[in-house]
Amino acid sequence: MRRLLASAVVLTCIASLGVIAAVARDGTAAPSATSVVRVDLRATRQVMQGFGSSVRVWSDPHLSGSPNTDVPAAAQAAILRAVYGRLGLTRSRQVLNTWIQRRRNGPFDFTGRFGADHVAFVKQARAYGLRTFFPGPVYIEEWMTADDPGGYVDYAMRILEYWRSKGVEPPGYALLNEPELAGGFPPQWMHDVVVQLGRRLKAAGFKTKLVVPDDENPVAAYKRAEAVLRDPEARQYVLALAYHIYKGGESDWAHFRDLAARYRLPIWMTEWNSKSYDRWPSAGDWSVLTSKLITIGGVSAVDYIWAFFGDWVGGESLIDIQFDHGAYRGFKYNPIYYLTGQWSRFVRPGYQRVAASPEIGATLVNAFRGPKKLVVVAVNPSSGTQTVRFAVTGGRILGRVAAVRTSPRENWRKLAPIALRKAGFTSMLPPSSTTTFVVSRR
């Protein structure tokens, strides 16, 4: 978890993306020669599990950067409608603060942002479309050490018992945010915690499973995930494998993908942010990352760090909430809100990715098979217009193609319907644009 991320940070995974240029002043660009993307409805890949974010609750001082945070009920409702309704996010990682248990074997504090307000948030957000939630500590308690997995297990068990006692049993629980950075908790610690906590949850009748390792990068995550997965008993307690992408690159994503495939477990990319995503052209990088994480990384879920956060951190959220010394004053959408929506509004949990080749090139393409639908998301990161023909095999498509586009000059612009020709369709993709196509199928 990064409170602030310096704009100067350059990552291996971003360096390979190239520079995304802005649209020319006159809005024109010479179209390229038509390229062909072949979508095969029979060539299935991972099942998607949704798009989401981490969440700090309304009462958390971190949200506003002020000791006293006040977001009125009407404003809460408007933000939740924007996040889980209009945008279609379905996931939340509930960020648990330190001081829930200040001393080993000491009392627990579940008041406010330590527990009660998270339970209330989940109940509140479910009414707007939240489906998958998984709490987890953002930082360790001071008494926790790598040679004491039992103490941590007692702590985690008590948290989950509290949540269930309030009528909310989490589908997942993330053991520890970025264990590589949180005192270097080793792979053996994570294995031992998974086994011990998994046994106790099972004995207590919990359906909750564990999200591991939720590490800072896929390289560190691989070491800890492998230590857990090579033990058949530990594997049965794992819900998903998760990592962040603050370091590493595409080859590391692919390496982790192969590990997950070996054990038939889904991958969640649970955190990333950039302070420059509140403006173009930098915001376009998020579309490129999302597309490549889905194809190269094989991820089933993509979570940005914050769906909503105070604007005092500067562009690290999909929605910036404006505060004045902790008092709510309004909110605004950042460009990546609309870019995220090019996937999240159309690619719903349970949709299955299908082959779309080539997936890497001048245009990046994800294709998904839903109930009687085909959804294609095409990203043109270049400075020129790309003309693409999408040829569909392995099933029949019918009707006309609906299209929605986001670019430096457009937010979810509905385009004119596109006619099908010879089991496919053709579209021109403007520079720095992300376009979603939806068509009926049989």
PDB file of C-alpha atoms in Angstrom, residues 42-300:
ATOM      1  CA  ARG A  42     -14.280 -21.375 -28.834  1.00  0.00           C
ATOM      2  CA  ALA A  43     -10.766 -20.589 -27.584  1.00  0.00           C
ATOM      3  CA  THR A  44     -11.545 -19.840 -23.952  1.00  0.00           C
ATOM      4  CA  ARG A  45      -9.183 -18.330 -21.388  1.00  0.00           C
ATOM      5  CA  GLN A  46      -9.710 -17.133 -17.770  1.00  0.00           C
ATOM      6  CA  VAL A  47     -13.081 -16.353 -16.219  1.00  0.00           C
ATOM      7  CA  MET A  48     -13.285 -12.727 -15.127  1.00  0.00           C
ATOM      8  CA  GLN A  49     -14.139 -11.978 -11.491  1.00  0.00           C
ATOM      9  CA  GLY A  50     -14.610  -8.237 -11.682  1.00  0.00           C
ATOM     10  CA  PHE A  51     -12.983  -4.847 -11.194  1.00  0.00           C
ATOM     11  CA  GLY A  52     -12.573  -3.013  -7.921  1.00  0.00           C
ATOM     12  CA  SER A  53     -10.393  -1.101  -5.478  1.00  0.00           C
ATOM     13  CA  SER A  54      -9.162  -0.832  -1.930  1.00  0.00           C
ATOM     14  CA  VAL A  55     -11.437   1.087   0.443  1.00  0.00           C
ATOM     15  CA  ARG A  56     -10.888   3.358   3.417  1.00  0.00           C
ATOM     16  CA  VAL A  57     -14.177   3.988   5.189  1.00  0.00           C
ATOM     17  CA  TRP A  58     -15.983   7.319   5.524  1.00  0.00           C
ATOM     18  CA  SER A  59     -14.711   7.950   9.058  1.00  0.00           C
ATOM     19  CA  ASP A  60     -11.040   7.267   8.324  1.00  0.00           C
ATOM     20  CA  PRO A  61      -8.817  10.375   8.791  1.00  0.00           C
ATOM     21  CA  HIS A  62      -6.666   9.147   5.891  1.00  0.00           C
ATOM     22  CA  LEU A  63      -9.604   9.742   3.549  1.00  0.00           C
ATOM     23  CA  SER A  64      -9.634  13.505   4.045  1.00  0.00           C
ATOM     24  CA  GLY A  65      -6.138  14.060   5.404  1.00  0.00           C
ATOM     25  CA  SER A  66      -7.741  15.569   8.498  1.00  0.00           C
ATOM     26  CA  PRO A  67      -8.345  14.266  12.040  1.00  0.00           C
ATOM     27  CA  ASN A  68     -12.082  14.742  11.583  1.00  0.00           C
ATOM     28  CA  THR A  69     -13.681  13.399   8.398  1.00  0.00           C
ATOM     29  CA  ASP A  70     -17.321  14.134   7.594  1.00  0.00           C
ATOM     30  CA  VAL A  71     -19.035  12.754   4.482  1.00  0.00           C
ATOM     31  CA  PRO A  72     -22.824  13.302   4.700  1.00  0.00           C
ATOM     32  CA  ALA A  73     -25.149  10.378   3.993  1.00  0.00           C
ATOM     33  CA  ALA A  74     -26.389  11.902   0.726  1.00  0.00           C
ATOM     34  CA  ALA A  75     -22.805  12.304  -0.508  1.00  0.00           C
ATOM     35  CA  GLN A  76     -21.973   8.728   0.485  1.00  0.00           C
ATOM     36  CA  ALA A  77     -24.930   7.506  -1.556  1.00  0.00           C
ATOM     37  CA  ALA A  78     -23.885   9.584  -4.580  1.00  0.00           C
ATOM     38  CA  ILE A  79     -20.327   8.238  -4.452  1.00  0.00           C
ATOM     39  CA  LEU A  80     -21.467   4.628  -4.066  1.00  0.00           C
ATOM     40  CA  ARG A  81     -23.851   5.035  -7.012  1.00  0.00           C
ATOM     41  CA  ALA A  82     -20.940   6.381  -9.063  1.00  0.00           C
ATOM     42  CA  VAL A  83     -18.602   3.544  -8.049  1.00  0.00           C
ATOM     43  CA  TYR A  84     -20.731   0.398  -7.850  1.00  0.00           C
ATOM     44  CA  GLY A  85     -23.693   1.503  -9.935  1.00  0.00           C
ATOM     45  CA  ARG A  86     -22.617   3.727 -12.812  1.00  0.00           C
ATOM     46  CA  LEU A  87     -19.037   2.416 -13.063  1.00  0.00           C
ATOM     47  CA  GLY A  88     -19.934  -1.172 -12.281  1.00  0.00           C
ATOM     48  CA  LEU A  89     -17.154  -2.041  -9.828  1.00  0.00           C
ATOM     49  CA  THR A  90     -17.974  -5.192  -7.856  1.00  0.00           C
ATOM     50  CA  ARG A  91     -14.973  -5.635  -5.549  1.00  0.00           C
ATOM     51  CA  SER A  92     -13.495  -3.993  -2.446  1.00  0.00           C
ATOM     52  CA  ARG A  93     -10.400  -4.723  -0.386  1.00  0.00           C
ATOM     53  CA  GLN A  94     -11.264  -3.374   3.071  1.00  0.00           C
ATOM     54  CA  VAL A  95      -8.140  -1.724   4.501  1.00  0.00           C
ATOM     55  CA  LEU A  96      -7.846  -2.530   8.223  1.00  0.00           C
ATOM     56  CA  ASN A  97      -5.780  -0.170  10.341  1.00  0.00           C
ATOM     57  CA  THR A  98      -3.254  -1.008  13.020  1.00  0.00           C
ATOM     58  CA  TRP A  99      -4.229  -0.862  16.703  1.00  0.00           C
ATOM     59  CA  ILE A 100      -7.018  -3.383  16.369  1.00  0.00           C
ATOM     60  CA  GLN A 101      -4.952  -5.358  18.888  1.00  0.00           C
ATOM     61  CA  ARG A 102      -2.140  -3.260  20.332  1.00  0.00           C
ATOM     62  CA  ARG A 103      -0.616  -6.053  22.444  1.00  0.00           C
ATOM     63  CA  ARG A 104      -0.301  -9.771  21.878  1.00  0.00           C
ATOM     64  CA  ASN A 105      -3.080 -11.460  23.848  1.00  0.00           C
ATOM     65  CA  GLY A 106      -4.443  -7.987  24.545  1.00  0.00           C
ATOM     66  CA  PRO A 107      -7.977  -6.700  24.002  1.00  0.00           C
ATOM     67  CA  PHE A 108      -9.394  -5.972  20.565  1.00  0.00           C
ATOM     68  CA  ASP A 109     -10.836  -2.672  19.402  1.00  0.00           C
ATOM     69  CA  PHE A 110     -13.436  -2.945  16.651  1.00  0.00           C
ATOM     70  CA  THR A 111     -14.906   0.514  17.032  1.00  0.00           C
ATOM     71  CA  GLY A 112     -15.194   2.852  14.059  1.00  0.00           C
ATOM     72  CA  ARG A 113     -12.590   2.404  11.327  1.00  0.00           C
ATOM     73  CA  PHE A 114     -11.085  -0.611  13.123  1.00  0.00           C
ATOM     74  CA  GLY A 115     -14.061  -2.806  12.314  1.00  0.00           C
ATOM     75  CA  ALA A 116     -17.595  -1.512  12.803  1.00  0.00           C
ATOM     76  CA  ASP A 117     -17.425   1.084  10.031  1.00  0.00           C
ATOM     77  CA  HIS A 118     -16.022  -1.464   7.561  1.00  0.00           C
ATOM     78  CA  VAL A 119     -18.894  -3.835   8.270  1.00  0.00           C
ATOM     79  CA  ALA A 120     -21.328  -0.942   7.830  1.00  0.00           C
ATOM     80  CA  PHE A 121     -19.657   0.065   4.545  1.00  0.00           C
ATOM     81  CA  VAL A 122     -19.978  -3.443   3.105  1.00  0.00           C
ATOM     82  CA  LYS A 123     -23.653  -3.607   4.053  1.00  0.00           C
ATOM     83  CA  GLN A 124     -24.197  -0.160   2.546  1.00  0.00           C
ATOM     84  CA  ALA A 125     -22.261  -0.812  -0.680  1.00  0.00           C
ATOM     85  CA  ARG A 126     -23.945  -4.139  -1.372  1.00  0.00           C
ATOM     86  CA  ALA A 127     -27.134  -2.280  -2.160  1.00  0.00           C
ATOM     87  CA  TYR A 128     -25.308  -0.510  -5.004  1.00  0.00           C
ATOM     88  CA  GLY A 129     -23.593  -3.548  -6.549  1.00  0.00           C
ATOM     89  CA  LEU A 130     -20.652  -4.622  -4.374  1.00  0.00           C
ATOM     90  CA  ARG A 131     -20.239  -8.396  -4.573  1.00  0.00           C
ATOM     91  CA  THR A 132     -16.755  -9.460  -3.465  1.00  0.00           C
ATOM     92  CA  PHE A 133     -15.106  -7.962  -0.384  1.00  0.00           C
ATOM     93  CA  PHE A 134     -12.016  -9.096   1.460  1.00  0.00           C
ATOM     94  CA  PRO A 135     -10.637  -7.334   4.530  1.00  0.00           C
ATOM     95  CA  GLY A 136      -6.976  -7.422   5.473  1.00  0.00           C
ATOM     96  CA  PRO A 137      -4.461  -5.456   7.559  1.00  0.00           C
ATOM     97  CA  VAL A 138      -2.616  -2.729   5.710  1.00  0.00           C
ATOM     98  CA  TYR A 139       0.191  -2.714   8.288  1.00  0.00           C
ATOM     99  CA  ILE A 140       1.197  -5.216  10.945  1.00  0.00           C
ATOM    100  CA  GLU A 141       0.723  -4.627  14.648  1.00  0.00           C
ATOM    101  CA  GLU A 142       3.964  -3.742  16.428  1.00  0.00           C
ATOM    102  CA  TRP A 143       4.070  -7.006  18.376  1.00  0.00           C
ATOM    103  CA  MET A 144       3.846  -9.251  15.289  1.00  0.00           C
ATOM    104  CA  THR A 145       7.001 -11.125  14.321  1.00  0.00           C
ATOM    105  CA  ALA A 146       7.923 -13.662  11.653  1.00  0.00           C
ATOM    106  CA  ASP A 147       8.653 -16.352  14.275  1.00  0.00           C
ATOM    107  CA  ASP A 148       5.156 -16.149  15.768  1.00  0.00           C
ATOM    108  CA  PRO A 149       2.588 -17.281  13.190  1.00  0.00           C
ATOM    109  CA  GLY A 150       0.278 -18.477  15.968  1.00  0.00           C
ATOM    110  CA  GLY A 151      -0.117 -14.985  17.391  1.00  0.00           C
ATOM    111  CA  TYR A 152      -1.109 -13.669  13.970  1.00  0.00           C
ATOM    112  CA  VAL A 153      -3.580 -16.532  13.476  1.00  0.00           C
ATOM    113  CA  ASP A 154      -5.304 -15.716  16.772  1.00  0.00           C
ATOM    114  CA  TYR A 155      -5.538 -12.071  15.663  1.00  0.00           C
ATOM    115  CA  ALA A 156      -6.984 -12.882  12.212  1.00  0.00           C
ATOM    116  CA  MET A 157      -9.438 -15.394  13.612  1.00  0.00           C
ATOM    117  CA  ARG A 158     -10.806 -12.870  16.088  1.00  0.00           C
ATOM    118  CA  ILE A 159     -11.288 -10.302  13.314  1.00  0.00           C
ATOM    119  CA  LEU A 160     -13.234 -12.745  11.160  1.00  0.00           C
ATOM    120  CA  GLU A 161     -15.328 -13.895  14.121  1.00  0.00           C
ATOM    121  CA  TYR A 162     -16.259 -10.265  14.757  1.00  0.00           C
ATOM    122  CA  TRP A 163     -17.297  -9.716  11.138  1.00  0.00           C
ATOM    123  CA  ARG A 164     -19.433 -12.860  11.129  1.00  0.00           C
ATOM    124  CA  SER A 165     -21.049 -11.881  14.431  1.00  0.00           C
ATOM    125  CA  LYS A 166     -22.238  -8.682  12.720  1.00  0.00           C
ATOM    126  CA  GLY A 167     -23.865 -10.615   9.887  1.00  0.00           C
ATOM    127  CA  VAL A 168     -21.104 -10.193   7.297  1.00  0.00           C
ATOM    128  CA  GLU A 169     -18.887 -13.192   6.534  1.00  0.00           C
ATOM    129  CA  PRO A 170     -16.142 -12.169   4.083  1.00  0.00           C
ATOM    130  CA  PRO A 171     -15.634 -14.405   1.026  1.00  0.00           C
ATOM    131  CA  GLY A 172     -11.902 -13.727   1.357  1.00  0.00           C
ATOM    132  CA  TYR A 173      -9.334 -12.464   3.811  1.00  0.00           C
ATOM    133  CA  ALA A 174      -5.973 -10.992   2.754  1.00  0.00           C
ATOM    134  CA  LEU A 175      -3.305 -12.032   5.249  1.00  0.00           C
ATOM    135  CA  LEU A 176      -0.995  -9.048   5.013  1.00  0.00           C
ATOM    136  CA  ASN A 177      -0.516  -6.153   2.634  1.00  0.00           C
ATOM    137  CA  GLU A 178       2.881  -6.355   0.886  1.00  0.00           C
ATOM    138  CA  PRO A 179       4.652  -8.817   3.230  1.00  0.00           C
ATOM    139  CA  GLU A 180       7.940  -8.225   1.404  1.00  0.00           C
ATOM    140  CA  LEU A 181       7.912  -4.657   2.730  1.00  0.00           C
ATOM    141  CA  ALA A 182       6.159  -5.322   6.044  1.00  0.00           C
ATOM    142  CA  GLY A 183       9.267  -6.514   7.875  1.00  0.00           C
ATOM    143  CA  GLY A 184      10.122  -9.170   5.306  1.00  0.00           C
ATOM    144  CA  PHE A 185       7.726 -11.856   6.531  1.00  0.00           C
ATOM    145  CA  PRO A 186       9.183 -14.944   4.818  1.00  0.00           C
ATOM    146  CA  PRO A 187       7.476 -17.567   2.641  1.00  0.00           C
ATOM    147  CA  GLN A 188       7.508 -20.106   5.473  1.00  0.00           C
ATOM    148  CA  TRP A 189       5.561 -17.698   7.718  1.00  0.00           C
ATOM    149  CA  MET A 190       2.887 -17.325   5.056  1.00  0.00           C
ATOM    150  CA  HIS A 191       2.654 -21.079   4.561  1.00  0.00           C
ATOM    151  CA  ASP A 192       2.312 -21.706   8.283  1.00  0.00           C
ATOM    152  CA  VAL A 193      -0.331 -18.995   8.707  1.00  0.00           C
ATOM    153  CA  VAL A 194      -2.367 -20.334   5.765  1.00  0.00           C
ATOM    154  CA  VAL A 195      -2.364 -23.857   7.209  1.00  0.00           C
ATOM    155  CA  GLN A 196      -3.122 -22.847  10.799  1.00  0.00           C
ATOM    156  CA  LEU A 197      -5.732 -20.215   9.957  1.00  0.00           C
ATOM    157  CA  GLY A 198      -7.291 -22.398   7.276  1.00  0.00           C
ATOM    158  CA  ARG A 199      -7.743 -25.254   9.716  1.00  0.00           C
ATOM    159  CA  ARG A 200      -9.376 -23.015  12.310  1.00  0.00           C
ATOM    160  CA  LEU A 201     -11.711 -21.377   9.806  1.00  0.00           C
ATOM    161  CA  LYS A 202     -12.786 -24.779   8.514  1.00  0.00           C
ATOM    162  CA  ALA A 203     -13.369 -26.118  12.028  1.00  0.00           C
ATOM    163  CA  ALA A 204     -15.464 -23.046  12.881  1.00  0.00           C
ATOM    164  CA  GLY A 205     -17.645 -23.477   9.805  1.00  0.00           C
ATOM    165  CA  PHE A 206     -16.401 -20.408   7.925  1.00  0.00           C
ATOM    166  CA  LYS A 207     -16.691 -20.225   4.144  1.00  0.00           C
ATOM    167  CA  THR A 208     -13.968 -17.551   4.115  1.00  0.00           C
ATOM    168  CA  LYS A 209     -10.837 -18.442   2.170  1.00  0.00           C
ATOM    169  CA  LEU A 210      -7.503 -16.688   1.952  1.00  0.00           C
ATOM    170  CA  VAL A 211      -6.050 -14.216  -0.545  1.00  0.00           C
ATOM    171  CA  VAL A 212      -2.276 -14.680  -0.808  1.00  0.00           C
ATOM    172  CA  PRO A 213       0.287 -13.255  -0.888  1.00  0.00           C
ATOM    173  CA  ASP A 214      -0.934  -9.747  -1.898  1.00  0.00           C
ATOM    174  CA  ASP A 215       2.695  -8.745  -2.300  1.00  0.00           C
ATOM    175  CA  GLU A 216       4.257  -5.569  -3.641  1.00  0.00           C
ATOM    176  CA  ASN A 217       5.311  -7.170  -6.935  1.00  0.00           C
ATOM    177  CA  PRO A 218       4.933 -10.476  -8.795  1.00  0.00           C
ATOM    178  CA  VAL A 219       8.523 -11.590  -8.097  1.00  0.00           C
ATOM    179  CA  ALA A 220       8.130 -11.341  -4.318  1.00  0.00           C
ATOM    180  CA  ALA A 221       4.622 -12.770  -4.643  1.00  0.00           C
ATOM    181  CA  TYR A 222       5.898 -15.815  -6.543  1.00  0.00           C
ATOM    182  CA  LYS A 223       8.195 -16.869  -3.677  1.00  0.00           C
ATOM    183  CA  ARG A 224       5.437 -16.757  -1.084  1.00  0.00           C
ATOM    184  CA  ALA A 225       2.737 -18.209  -3.314  1.00  0.00           C
ATOM    185  CA  GLU A 226       4.947 -21.153  -4.260  1.00  0.00           C
ATOM    186  CA  ALA A 227       5.651 -21.921  -0.593  1.00  0.00           C
ATOM    187  CA  VAL A 228       1.906 -22.144   0.030  1.00  0.00           C
ATOM    188  CA  LEU A 229       0.870 -23.939  -3.137  1.00  0.00           C
ATOM    189  CA  ARG A 230       3.344 -26.804  -2.989  1.00  0.00           C
ATOM    190  CA  ASP A 231       1.522 -28.024   0.140  1.00  0.00           C
ATOM    191  CA  PRO A 232      -1.764 -29.759  -0.834  1.00  0.00           C
ATOM    192  CA  GLU A 233      -3.341 -28.948   2.526  1.00  0.00           C
ATOM    193  CA  ALA A 234      -2.495 -25.250   2.284  1.00  0.00           C
ATOM    194  CA  ARG A 235      -3.873 -25.034  -1.274  1.00  0.00           C
ATOM    195  CA  GLN A 236      -7.381 -25.968  -0.206  1.00  0.00           C
ATOM    196  CA  TYR A 237      -7.621 -22.796   1.890  1.00  0.00           C
ATOM    197  CA  VAL A 238      -6.641 -20.383  -0.929  1.00  0.00           C
ATOM    198  CA  LEU A 239      -9.279 -18.303  -2.703  1.00  0.00           C
ATOM    199  CA  ALA A 240      -6.998 -16.402  -5.086  1.00  0.00           C
ATOM    200  CA  LEU A 241      -3.389 -15.434  -5.742  1.00  0.00           C
ATOM    201  CA  ALA A 242      -2.763 -11.687  -5.610  1.00  0.00           C
ATOM    202  CA  TYR A 243       0.019  -9.232  -6.307  1.00  0.00           C
ATOM    203  CA  HIS A 244       0.665  -5.535  -6.932  1.00  0.00           C
ATOM    204  CA  ILE A 245       2.711  -4.180  -9.830  1.00  0.00           C
ATOM    205  CA  TYR A 246       4.985  -1.570  -8.264  1.00  0.00           C
ATOM    206  CA  LYS A 247       7.987  -3.523  -9.550  1.00  0.00           C
ATOM    207  CA  GLY A 248       8.559  -6.214 -12.139  1.00  0.00           C
ATOM    208  CA  GLY A 249       7.408  -6.447 -15.711  1.00  0.00           C
ATOM    209  CA  GLU A 250       5.475  -8.458 -18.257  1.00  0.00           C
ATOM    210  CA  SER A 251       7.756 -11.517 -18.089  1.00  0.00           C
ATOM    211  CA  ASP A 252       7.185 -11.638 -14.325  1.00  0.00           C
ATOM    212  CA  TRP A 253       3.423 -11.461 -14.847  1.00  0.00           C
ATOM    213  CA  ALA A 254       3.646 -14.395 -17.264  1.00  0.00           C
ATOM    214  CA  HIS A 255       5.792 -16.417 -14.837  1.00  0.00           C
ATOM    215  CA  PHE A 256       3.238 -15.903 -12.077  1.00  0.00           C
ATOM    216  CA  ARG A 257       0.413 -16.739 -14.503  1.00  0.00           C
ATOM    217  CA  ASP A 258       2.014 -20.109 -15.207  1.00  0.00           C
ATOM    218  CA  LEU A 259       2.258 -20.849 -11.472  1.00  0.00           C
ATOM    219  CA  ALA A 260      -1.419 -20.051 -10.969  1.00  0.00           C
ATOM    220  CA  ALA A 261      -2.422 -22.144 -13.988  1.00  0.00           C
ATOM    221  CA  ARG A 262      -0.539 -25.136 -12.585  1.00  0.00           C
ATOM    222  CA  TYR A 263      -2.841 -25.103  -9.562  1.00  0.00           C
ATOM    223  CA  ARG A 264      -5.944 -23.756 -11.326  1.00  0.00           C
ATOM    224  CA  LEU A 265      -6.249 -20.675  -9.152  1.00  0.00           C
ATOM    225  CA  PRO A 266      -7.352 -17.198 -10.266  1.00  0.00           C
ATOM    226  CA  ILE A 267      -4.987 -14.204 -10.184  1.00  0.00           C
ATOM    227  CA  TRP A 268      -6.018 -10.840  -8.788  1.00  0.00           C
ATOM    228  CA  MET A 269      -4.019  -7.682  -9.403  1.00  0.00           C
ATOM    229  CA  THR A 270      -5.049  -5.901  -6.226  1.00  0.00           C
ATOM    230  CA  GLU A 271      -3.167  -2.601  -6.248  1.00  0.00           C
ATOM    231  CA  TRP A 272      -1.554  -0.032  -8.502  1.00  0.00           C
ATOM    232  CA  ASN A 273      -1.627   3.753  -8.716  1.00  0.00           C
ATOM    233  CA  SER A 274      -0.030   6.705 -10.430  1.00  0.00           C
ATOM    234  CA  LYS A 275      -0.311  10.341  -9.410  1.00  0.00           C
ATOM    235  CA  SER A 276      -0.322  11.353 -13.096  1.00  0.00           C
ATOM    236  CA  TYR A 277      -3.521   9.477 -13.963  1.00  0.00           C
ATOM    237  CA  ASP A 278      -5.665  12.521 -13.238  1.00  0.00           C
ATOM    238  CA  ARG A 279      -4.753  13.941 -16.647  1.00  0.00           C
ATOM    239  CA  TRP A 280      -4.035  13.018 -20.237  1.00  0.00           C
ATOM    240  CA  PRO A 281      -1.923  11.683 -21.870  1.00  0.00           C
ATOM    241  CA  SER A 282      -0.639   9.772 -18.816  1.00  0.00           C
ATOM    242  CA  ALA A 283      -4.082   8.381 -18.015  1.00  0.00           C
ATOM    243  CA  GLY A 284      -3.962   6.335 -21.216  1.00  0.00           C
ATOM    244  CA  ASP A 285      -1.271   4.148 -19.649  1.00  0.00           C
ATOM    245  CA  TRP A 286      -3.930   2.652 -17.381  1.00  0.00           C
ATOM    246  CA  SER A 287      -5.782   1.210 -20.393  1.00  0.00           C
ATOM    247  CA  VAL A 288      -2.574  -0.314 -21.696  1.00  0.00           C
ATOM    248  CA  LEU A 289      -1.764  -1.825 -18.310  1.00  0.00           C
ATOM    249  CA  THR A 290      -5.278  -3.215 -17.876  1.00  0.00           C
ATOM    250  CA  SER A 291      -5.268  -4.825 -21.313  1.00  0.00           C
ATOM    251  CA  LYS A 292      -1.836  -6.393 -20.843  1.00  0.00           C
ATOM    252  CA  LEU A 293      -2.569  -7.617 -17.317  1.00  0.00           C
ATOM    253  CA  ILE A 294      -5.594  -9.473 -18.673  1.00  0.00           C
ATOM    254  CA  THR A 295      -3.772 -11.023 -21.636  1.00  0.00           C
ATOM    255  CA  ILE A 296      -0.128 -11.434 -20.606  1.00  0.00           C
ATOM    256  CA  GLY A 297      -0.802 -11.695 -16.872  1.00  0.00           C
ATOM    257  CA  GLY A 298      -3.944 -13.797 -17.189  1.00  0.00           C
ATOM    258  CA  VAL A 299      -5.539 -11.902 -14.298  1.00  0.00           C
ATOM    259  CA  SER A 300      -9.198 -12.439 -13.486  1.00  0.00           C
TER     260      SER A 300
END
